[in-house]
Amino acid sequence: MNKTIKVVIGIAILCAVAVAGYYGYNAGKEEEVAKNELFAMDTHMVFTVYGENGDEIIADSMDEVVNLENQLSTNIASSQVGKINSEGQGILKKDGAILMEKSILLNKQTDGLFNPAIYPVVEAWGFTKEEYRVPSQSELDALLPITKIQDVNYDKSTGQVTFNKEGMAIDFGAIAKGYTSSKVIKMFKDAGVKSAIINLGGNVQTLGTKPNGEKWRVGIQHPEISDGYLGIIDIEDKAVITSGGYERFFEEGGKKYHHIIDPRTGSPAESGIESATIVADDGTLADGLSTSLFIMGKEKAIKFWRNSDLDFQFILYTKDGKLLVSEGIADDFTSDTAPIEIIKKK
Ligand code: AMP
Ligand code: MG
């Protein structure tokens, strides 16, 4: 079974447990619940809404997810991004424009580690078409000069994108799901929903609390134990987004190669981190930072968090089996699989 699907099913089971817990606790006063699933953005998505008109509200949000995919996917030739990549220029509108601006900002904030122009390298490794291969260092060295964000010209007023070099391309894959979950949660909120949870391939975002007022319990996938959790985080009104080398990878010559590229080398990041989870109000930020902290590694990630005025918390699982948890969520996170070190702001 595909790993992502396993994660989803695992977390779906957890949510189901949470829901069952609610009914047990609040017997006789059951809140209406609507649930639906969708496969989009290469991801199994589960939507759960409590309260009235849940089915219609979810249906509208699923239409919006498909709309976002049609605008943003690199794999859809007619999408805004697909056209820009094949024609070497084009226009970004609405959501595409927002993601471009957020990506440029994140690139700056992470000293270039978050890089939406890394796509030609991701392609060379075969991750875009699942035709995996290990490119030679000389091939990567030839590609790196066409992955510089400074060579992406973006005109904010018109949405026009042009590239300074031939062969350049952009990809919002590292923030699109977080953006999507934030947008769906906003749609739920605007429709009057007070309690909801969505799960986009293991990335979870919640609205409010469970109907009984308790926090949502979200399991974080264990990178080495399929269907096992690194730990459980209790949240309300938050996105919980994880990047891990275990999510998409191939093996060649006994070595694993995953999909998160260090833009300094053109190869999968080897930072000593197995998975990076970000907890934040803003799903887009959480998604962008989960990819970025994964690449940074432990020391740099901690320093980044300490010096940053961005509002987020993290759970890092290191290759030597330790959990580093930032102090803002330490009381809400439990694990019976690994020792926890709480990281303090100062
Ligand atoms: P995520 O699962 O959110 O960490 O995103 C991983 C995806 O983002 C990959 O499958 C690539 O499409 C893309 N990607 C890989 N490396 C980077 C990077 N350094 N910066 C931005 N996007 C990246
Ligand atoms: Mg990400």
Short mmCIF file of C-alpha atoms and ligand atoms in Angstrom, two decimals:
data_model
loop_
_atom_site.label_atom_id
_atom_site.label_comp_id
_atom_site.label_asym_id
_atom_site.label_seq_id
_atom_site.Cartn_x
_atom_site.Cartn_y
_atom_site.Cartn_z
CA MET A 1 0.00 0.00 0.00
CA ASN A 2 1.16 3.53 -0.76
CA LYS A 3 2.73 5.08 2.35
CA THR A 4 0.69 8.26 2.14
CA ILE A 5 -2.50 6.27 2.03
CA LYS A 6 -1.35 4.34 5.09
CA VAL A 7 -0.73 7.59 6.93
CA VAL A 8 -4.15 8.83 5.98
CA ILE A 9 -5.88 5.66 7.00
CA GLY A 10 -3.96 5.68 10.28
CA ILE A 11 -4.95 9.21 11.06
CA ALA A 12 -8.49 8.64 9.84
CA ILE A 13 -8.71 5.80 12.37
CA LEU A 14 -7.47 8.16 15.04
CA CYS A 15 -10.05 10.76 14.09
CA ALA A 16 -12.67 8.05 14.15
CA VAL A 17 -11.57 7.18 17.67
CA ALA A 18 -11.86 10.85 18.58
CA VAL A 19 -15.35 11.00 17.12
CA ALA A 20 -16.41 7.79 18.84
CA GLY A 21 -15.09 9.25 22.09
CA TYR A 22 -17.29 12.26 21.57
CA TYR A 23 -20.45 10.22 21.11
CA GLY A 24 -19.68 8.14 24.20
CA TYR A 25 -19.11 11.24 26.27
CA ASN A 26 -22.08 13.21 25.05
CA ALA A 27 -24.62 10.43 24.55
CA GLY A 28 -28.14 11.60 23.75
CA LYS A 29 -27.04 15.01 22.48
CA GLU A 30 -25.38 14.01 19.24
CA GLU A 31 -24.24 16.75 16.89
CA GLU A 32 -24.79 16.17 13.18
CA VAL A 33 -21.64 15.04 11.45
CA ALA A 34 -20.88 15.05 7.72
CA LYS A 35 -17.87 13.31 6.22
CA ASN A 36 -16.52 12.92 2.69
CA GLU A 37 -13.32 11.94 0.91
CA LEU A 38 -11.54 13.06 -2.21
CA PHE A 39 -8.40 12.08 -4.05
CA ALA A 40 -6.79 15.28 -5.35
CA MET A 41 -3.31 16.81 -5.43
CA ASP A 42 -1.94 13.26 -5.37
CA THR A 43 -3.40 12.98 -1.89
CA HIS A 44 -6.21 11.18 -0.12
CA MET A 45 -8.25 13.88 1.60
CA VAL A 46 -10.84 13.45 4.35
CA PHE A 47 -13.25 16.23 5.34
CA THR A 48 -15.32 16.14 8.55
CA VAL A 49 -17.76 18.90 9.48
CA TYR A 50 -20.05 19.09 12.53
CA GLY A 51 -23.33 20.97 12.56
CA GLU A 52 -25.99 21.73 10.00
CA ASN A 53 -25.60 21.50 6.19
CA GLY A 54 -22.26 19.74 6.51
CA ASP A 55 -22.70 17.72 3.30
CA GLU A 56 -23.23 20.82 1.13
CA ILE A 57 -20.46 22.75 2.86
CA ILE A 58 -18.03 19.87 2.27
CA ALA A 59 -19.17 19.54 -1.38
CA ASP A 60 -18.43 23.23 -1.98
CA SER A 61 -15.02 22.89 -0.40
CA MET A 62 -14.22 19.82 -2.51
CA ASP A 63 -15.10 21.80 -5.65
CA GLU A 64 -12.68 24.46 -4.48
CA VAL A 65 -9.91 21.90 -3.92
CA VAL A 66 -10.34 20.63 -7.48
CA ASN A 67 -10.33 24.23 -8.71
CA LEU A 68 -7.09 24.92 -6.82
CA GLU A 69 -5.49 21.79 -8.24
CA ASN A 70 -6.51 22.84 -11.76
CA GLN A 71 -4.89 26.23 -11.22
CA LEU A 72 -1.74 25.19 -9.42
CA SER A 73 -0.65 21.69 -10.39
CA THR A 74 2.62 21.28 -12.28
CA ASN A 75 1.18 18.07 -13.73
CA ILE A 76 -1.81 19.74 -15.37
CA ALA A 77 -0.64 21.32 -18.63
CA SER A 78 -3.52 23.84 -18.67
CA SER A 79 -2.94 25.06 -15.10
CA GLN A 80 -1.42 28.50 -14.53
CA VAL A 81 1.76 26.85 -13.31
CA GLY A 82 1.77 24.21 -16.08
CA LYS A 83 1.54 26.91 -18.74
CA ILE A 84 4.26 29.07 -17.20
CA ASN A 85 6.59 26.07 -17.03
CA SER A 86 6.00 24.96 -20.62
CA GLU A 87 5.98 28.44 -22.17
CA GLY A 88 8.69 29.96 -20.00
CA GLN A 89 6.38 32.81 -18.99
CA GLY A 90 2.77 33.52 -18.10
CA ILE A 91 0.34 35.05 -15.63
CA LEU A 92 -0.42 34.03 -12.07
CA LYS A 93 -3.88 34.98 -10.85
CA LYS A 94 -5.66 34.84 -7.50
CA ASP A 95 -4.42 31.79 -5.59
CA GLY A 96 -1.40 31.39 -7.86
CA ALA A 97 -0.41 34.99 -7.21
CA ILE A 98 -0.83 34.57 -3.45
CA LEU A 99 1.33 31.43 -3.48
CA MET A 100 4.02 33.15 -5.53
CA GLU A 101 4.21 36.02 -3.07
CA LYS A 102 4.30 33.66 -0.08
CA SER A 103 6.97 31.54 -1.78
CA ILE A 104 9.21 34.51 -2.52
CA LEU A 105 8.86 35.66 1.08
CA LEU A 106 9.61 32.18 2.47
CA ASN A 107 12.62 31.93 0.19
CA LYS A 108 13.95 35.12 1.72
CA GLN A 109 13.09 34.11 5.29
CA THR A 110 14.82 30.72 4.93
CA ASP A 111 17.95 32.03 3.17
CA GLY A 112 16.93 30.29 -0.03
CA LEU A 113 16.27 26.81 1.42
CA PHE A 114 12.60 27.04 0.54
CA ASN A 115 12.81 27.39 -3.20
CA PRO A 116 9.83 27.22 -5.59
CA ALA A 117 12.28 27.34 -8.52
CA ILE A 118 13.92 24.02 -7.55
CA TYR A 119 11.54 22.16 -9.88
CA PRO A 120 14.04 21.30 -12.68
CA VAL A 121 16.09 19.42 -10.09
CA VAL A 122 13.03 17.64 -8.63
CA GLU A 123 12.26 16.61 -12.21
CA ALA A 124 15.81 15.33 -12.82
CA TRP A 125 15.38 12.95 -9.85
CA GLY A 126 12.19 11.66 -11.47
CA PHE A 127 9.85 12.68 -8.64
CA THR A 128 7.45 14.52 -10.91
CA LYS A 129 6.60 11.48 -13.04
CA GLU A 130 7.59 8.68 -10.67
CA GLU A 131 10.38 7.71 -13.08
CA TYR A 132 13.04 7.69 -10.41
CA ARG A 133 16.74 7.98 -11.17
CA VAL A 134 19.92 9.28 -9.55
CA PRO A 135 21.31 12.15 -11.67
CA SER A 136 25.06 12.55 -11.87
CA GLN A 137 26.64 15.42 -9.94
CA SER A 138 27.60 17.07 -13.24
CA GLU A 139 23.96 16.96 -14.35
CA LEU A 140 22.91 18.54 -11.04
CA ASP A 141 25.67 21.15 -11.27
CA ALA A 142 24.36 22.10 -14.70
CA LEU A 143 20.80 22.43 -13.38
CA LEU A 144 21.48 24.40 -10.18
CA PRO A 145 22.14 27.69 -12.04
CA ILE A 146 18.59 27.58 -13.42
CA THR A 147 17.04 27.26 -9.94
CA LYS A 148 17.79 30.72 -8.58
CA ILE A 149 14.80 32.72 -7.40
CA GLN A 150 16.59 35.94 -8.44
CA ASP A 151 16.09 34.77 -12.04
CA VAL A 152 12.33 34.51 -11.58
CA ASN A 153 10.80 37.89 -12.43
CA TYR A 154 7.43 38.38 -10.84
CA ASP A 155 5.39 41.52 -11.42
CA LYS A 156 3.02 41.81 -8.49
CA SER A 157 0.76 44.30 -10.23
CA THR A 158 0.05 42.13 -13.29
CA GLY A 159 0.91 38.63 -12.03
CA GLN A 160 3.32 38.26 -14.95
CA VAL A 161 6.10 35.68 -14.50
CA THR A 162 9.17 35.56 -16.73
CA PHE A 163 12.45 33.69 -16.33
CA ASN A 164 15.95 35.01 -16.99
CA LYS A 165 17.21 31.59 -18.08
CA GLU A 166 15.97 28.87 -20.36
CA GLY A 167 14.61 25.71 -18.73
CA MET A 168 13.49 27.36 -15.50
CA ALA A 169 10.25 26.25 -13.84
CA ILE A 170 8.24 26.85 -10.65
CA ASP A 171 6.40 24.54 -8.28
CA PHE A 172 4.23 25.31 -5.26
CA GLY A 173 4.13 21.66 -4.17
CA ALA A 174 5.71 22.42 -0.81
CA ILE A 175 2.99 24.88 0.25
CA ALA A 176 -0.05 24.11 -1.89
CA LYS A 177 -1.61 21.59 0.48
CA GLY A 178 -1.24 23.86 3.49
CA TYR A 179 -2.72 26.71 1.48
CA THR A 180 -5.57 24.43 0.46
CA SER A 181 -6.32 23.33 4.00
CA SER A 182 -6.33 26.93 5.21
CA LYS A 183 -8.65 27.93 2.41
CA VAL A 184 -11.05 25.06 3.13
CA ILE A 185 -11.11 25.88 6.84
CA LYS A 186 -11.87 29.51 5.96
CA MET A 187 -14.75 28.37 3.74
CA PHE A 188 -16.10 26.28 6.63
CA LYS A 189 -15.82 29.25 8.97
CA ASP A 190 -17.56 31.58 6.50
CA ALA A 191 -20.37 29.03 6.23
CA GLY A 192 -20.87 29.22 10.00
CA VAL A 193 -19.18 25.95 10.93
CA LYS A 194 -17.75 25.90 14.46
CA SER A 195 -16.18 22.46 14.50
CA ALA A 196 -14.36 20.66 11.67
CA ILE A 197 -11.23 18.70 10.84
CA ILE A 198 -9.63 18.04 7.48
CA ASN A 199 -6.87 15.62 6.69
CA LEU A 200 -4.93 16.08 3.47
CA GLY A 201 -2.63 13.08 3.31
CA GLY A 202 -1.59 13.23 6.94
CA ASN A 203 -1.54 17.03 7.06
CA VAL A 204 -4.34 18.08 9.36
CA GLN A 205 -6.09 21.38 9.96
CA THR A 206 -8.85 21.94 12.47
CA LEU A 207 -11.57 24.49 13.09
CA GLY A 208 -12.46 25.09 16.71
CA THR A 209 -12.58 22.12 19.05
CA LYS A 210 -14.41 18.82 18.92
CA PRO A 211 -18.14 19.43 19.42
CA ASN A 212 -17.80 18.50 23.10
CA GLY A 213 -15.27 21.28 23.62
CA GLU A 214 -12.23 19.01 23.85
CA LYS A 215 -9.17 19.58 21.71
CA TRP A 216 -8.66 17.46 18.59
CA ARG A 217 -6.15 14.64 19.02
CA VAL A 218 -3.90 14.34 15.98
CA GLY A 219 -1.42 11.52 15.50
CA ILE A 220 1.93 12.30 13.88
CA GLN A 221 3.08 9.49 11.58
CA HIS A 222 6.13 7.57 12.78
CA PRO A 223 8.68 7.59 9.93
CA GLU A 224 9.88 4.05 10.70
CA ILE A 225 6.79 2.30 12.02
CA SER A 226 4.03 2.07 9.46
CA ASP A 227 0.66 2.75 11.08
CA GLY A 228 2.54 3.88 14.19
CA TYR A 229 2.65 7.33 15.70
CA LEU A 230 5.58 9.41 16.82
CA GLY A 231 3.20 11.00 19.23
CA ILE A 232 -0.14 12.72 19.63
CA ILE A 233 -0.72 16.47 19.62
CA ASP A 234 -3.85 18.04 21.09
CA ILE A 235 -4.90 21.12 19.15
CA GLU A 236 -7.67 23.59 18.52
CA ASP A 237 -7.86 25.94 15.50
CA LYS A 238 -4.49 24.85 14.16
CA ALA A 239 -2.75 23.24 11.21
CA VAL A 240 -0.40 20.31 11.87
CA ILE A 241 1.78 19.73 8.84
CA THR A 242 4.63 17.26 8.46
CA SER A 243 7.45 16.87 5.95
CA GLY A 244 9.38 13.63 5.97
CA GLY A 245 11.80 11.72 3.84
CA TYR A 246 9.56 8.66 4.28
CA GLU A 247 6.66 10.27 2.42
CA ARG A 248 8.01 9.94 -1.10
CA PHE A 249 11.25 8.16 -1.89
CA PHE A 250 12.95 5.49 -3.95
CA GLU A 251 15.88 3.21 -3.29
CA GLU A 252 18.87 2.58 -5.48
CA GLY A 253 22.08 0.76 -4.64
CA GLY A 254 20.87 0.29 -1.07
CA LYS A 255 20.44 4.04 -0.53
CA LYS A 256 17.18 5.93 -0.04
CA TYR A 257 16.52 9.10 -2.00
CA HIS A 258 13.61 11.29 -0.93
CA HIS A 259 11.75 14.21 -2.52
CA ILE A 260 12.87 17.19 -0.43
CA ILE A 261 15.81 18.80 -2.18
CA ASP A 262 18.54 20.87 -0.59
CA PRO A 263 18.87 23.72 -3.11
CA ARG A 264 22.56 24.12 -2.19
CA THR A 265 23.46 20.65 -3.46
CA GLY A 266 20.59 19.61 -5.75
CA SER A 267 20.30 16.36 -3.79
CA PRO A 268 17.80 15.13 -1.19
CA ALA A 269 18.46 17.01 2.06
CA GLU A 270 20.59 15.07 4.52
CA SER A 271 20.11 17.16 7.60
CA GLY A 272 19.81 14.51 10.28
CA ILE A 273 16.04 15.07 10.49
CA GLU A 274 13.61 12.27 9.68
CA SER A 275 10.48 14.35 9.94
CA ALA A 276 9.58 17.95 10.68
CA THR A 277 6.11 18.85 11.93
CA ILE A 278 4.91 22.43 12.19
CA VAL A 279 1.93 23.52 14.28
CA ALA A 280 0.55 26.95 13.35
CA ASP A 281 -2.67 28.89 12.77
CA ASP A 282 -1.75 29.38 9.12
CA GLY A 283 -1.61 26.17 7.06
CA THR A 284 0.41 27.78 4.25
CA LEU A 285 3.09 28.90 6.67
CA ALA A 286 3.08 25.49 8.39
CA ASP A 287 3.54 23.69 5.07
CA GLY A 288 6.30 26.00 3.88
CA LEU A 289 8.14 25.76 7.17
CA SER A 290 7.83 21.97 7.51
CA THR A 291 9.73 21.61 4.24
CA SER A 292 12.22 24.31 5.27
CA LEU A 293 12.99 23.01 8.78
CA PHE A 294 13.41 19.51 7.39
CA ILE A 295 16.18 20.85 5.14
CA MET A 296 17.74 23.06 7.85
CA GLY A 297 18.50 20.30 10.33
CA LYS A 298 18.32 20.50 14.10
CA GLU A 299 20.66 23.37 15.01
CA LYS A 300 19.67 25.68 12.20
CA ALA A 301 15.94 24.94 12.72
CA ILE A 302 16.13 25.76 16.43
CA LYS A 303 18.04 28.96 15.72
CA PHE A 304 15.53 29.90 13.03
CA TRP A 305 12.61 29.39 15.42
CA ARG A 306 14.32 31.34 18.21
CA ASN A 307 15.12 34.30 15.98
CA SER A 308 11.93 34.31 13.95
CA ASP A 309 8.88 36.39 14.66
CA LEU A 310 6.76 33.93 12.64
CA ASP A 311 4.06 32.31 14.77
CA PHE A 312 4.71 28.55 14.79
CA GLN A 313 5.79 25.60 16.93
CA PHE A 314 7.65 22.47 15.85
CA ILE A 315 8.18 18.76 16.48
CA LEU A 316 11.42 17.44 14.95
CA TYR A 317 12.25 13.74 14.88
CA THR A 318 15.96 13.19 14.43
CA LYS A 319 17.76 10.31 12.72
CA ASP A 320 19.11 9.22 16.10
CA GLY A 321 15.57 8.71 17.38
CA LYS A 322 14.95 11.83 19.47
CA LEU A 323 12.03 14.21 19.53
CA LEU A 324 12.68 17.93 19.83
CA VAL A 325 9.51 19.82 20.73
CA SER A 326 9.24 23.60 21.00
CA GLU A 327 7.99 24.80 24.36
CA GLY A 328 4.75 26.35 23.04
CA ILE A 329 3.24 22.90 22.38
CA ALA A 330 5.20 20.81 24.86
CA ASP A 331 2.21 20.45 27.23
CA ASP A 332 -0.02 19.30 24.39
CA PHE A 333 2.29 16.67 22.91
CA THR A 334 2.79 13.15 24.20
CA SER A 335 4.88 10.30 22.89
CA ASP A 336 5.51 6.78 24.06
CA THR A 337 7.93 5.98 21.24
CA ALA A 338 10.82 8.41 21.70
CA PRO A 339 12.41 10.63 24.37
CA ILE A 340 11.34 14.28 24.18
CA GLU A 341 13.62 17.27 24.59
CA ILE A 342 11.75 20.53 25.08
CA ILE A 343 13.32 23.43 23.21
CA LYS A 344 12.93 26.79 24.92
CA LYS A 345 12.75 30.10 23.14
CA LYS A 346 15.61 31.64 25.12
P1 AMP B 1 6.50 18.91 1.39
O1 AMP B 1 5.96 17.53 1.36
O2 AMP B 1 5.53 19.96 1.76
O3 AMP B 1 7.75 19.00 2.22
O4 AMP B 1 6.91 19.31 -0.09
C1 AMP B 1 7.79 18.54 -0.85
C2 AMP B 1 7.64 18.90 -2.30
O5 AMP B 1 8.09 20.24 -2.51
C3 AMP B 1 8.49 18.03 -3.20
O6 AMP B 1 7.76 16.92 -3.66
C4 AMP B 1 8.86 19.00 -4.33
O7 AMP B 1 7.83 19.06 -5.28
C5 AMP B 1 8.94 20.33 -3.64
N1 AMP B 1 10.28 20.66 -3.13
C6 AMP B 1 11.37 19.85 -2.97
N2 AMP B 1 12.39 20.52 -2.45
C7 AMP B 1 11.96 21.80 -2.24
C8 AMP B 1 12.56 22.99 -1.73
N3 AMP B 1 13.81 23.01 -1.30
N4 AMP B 1 11.79 24.10 -1.69
C9 AMP B 1 10.52 24.11 -2.12
N5 AMP B 1 9.90 23.03 -2.62
C10 AMP B 1 10.60 21.89 -2.68
MG MG B 2 5.69 21.66 2.95
#
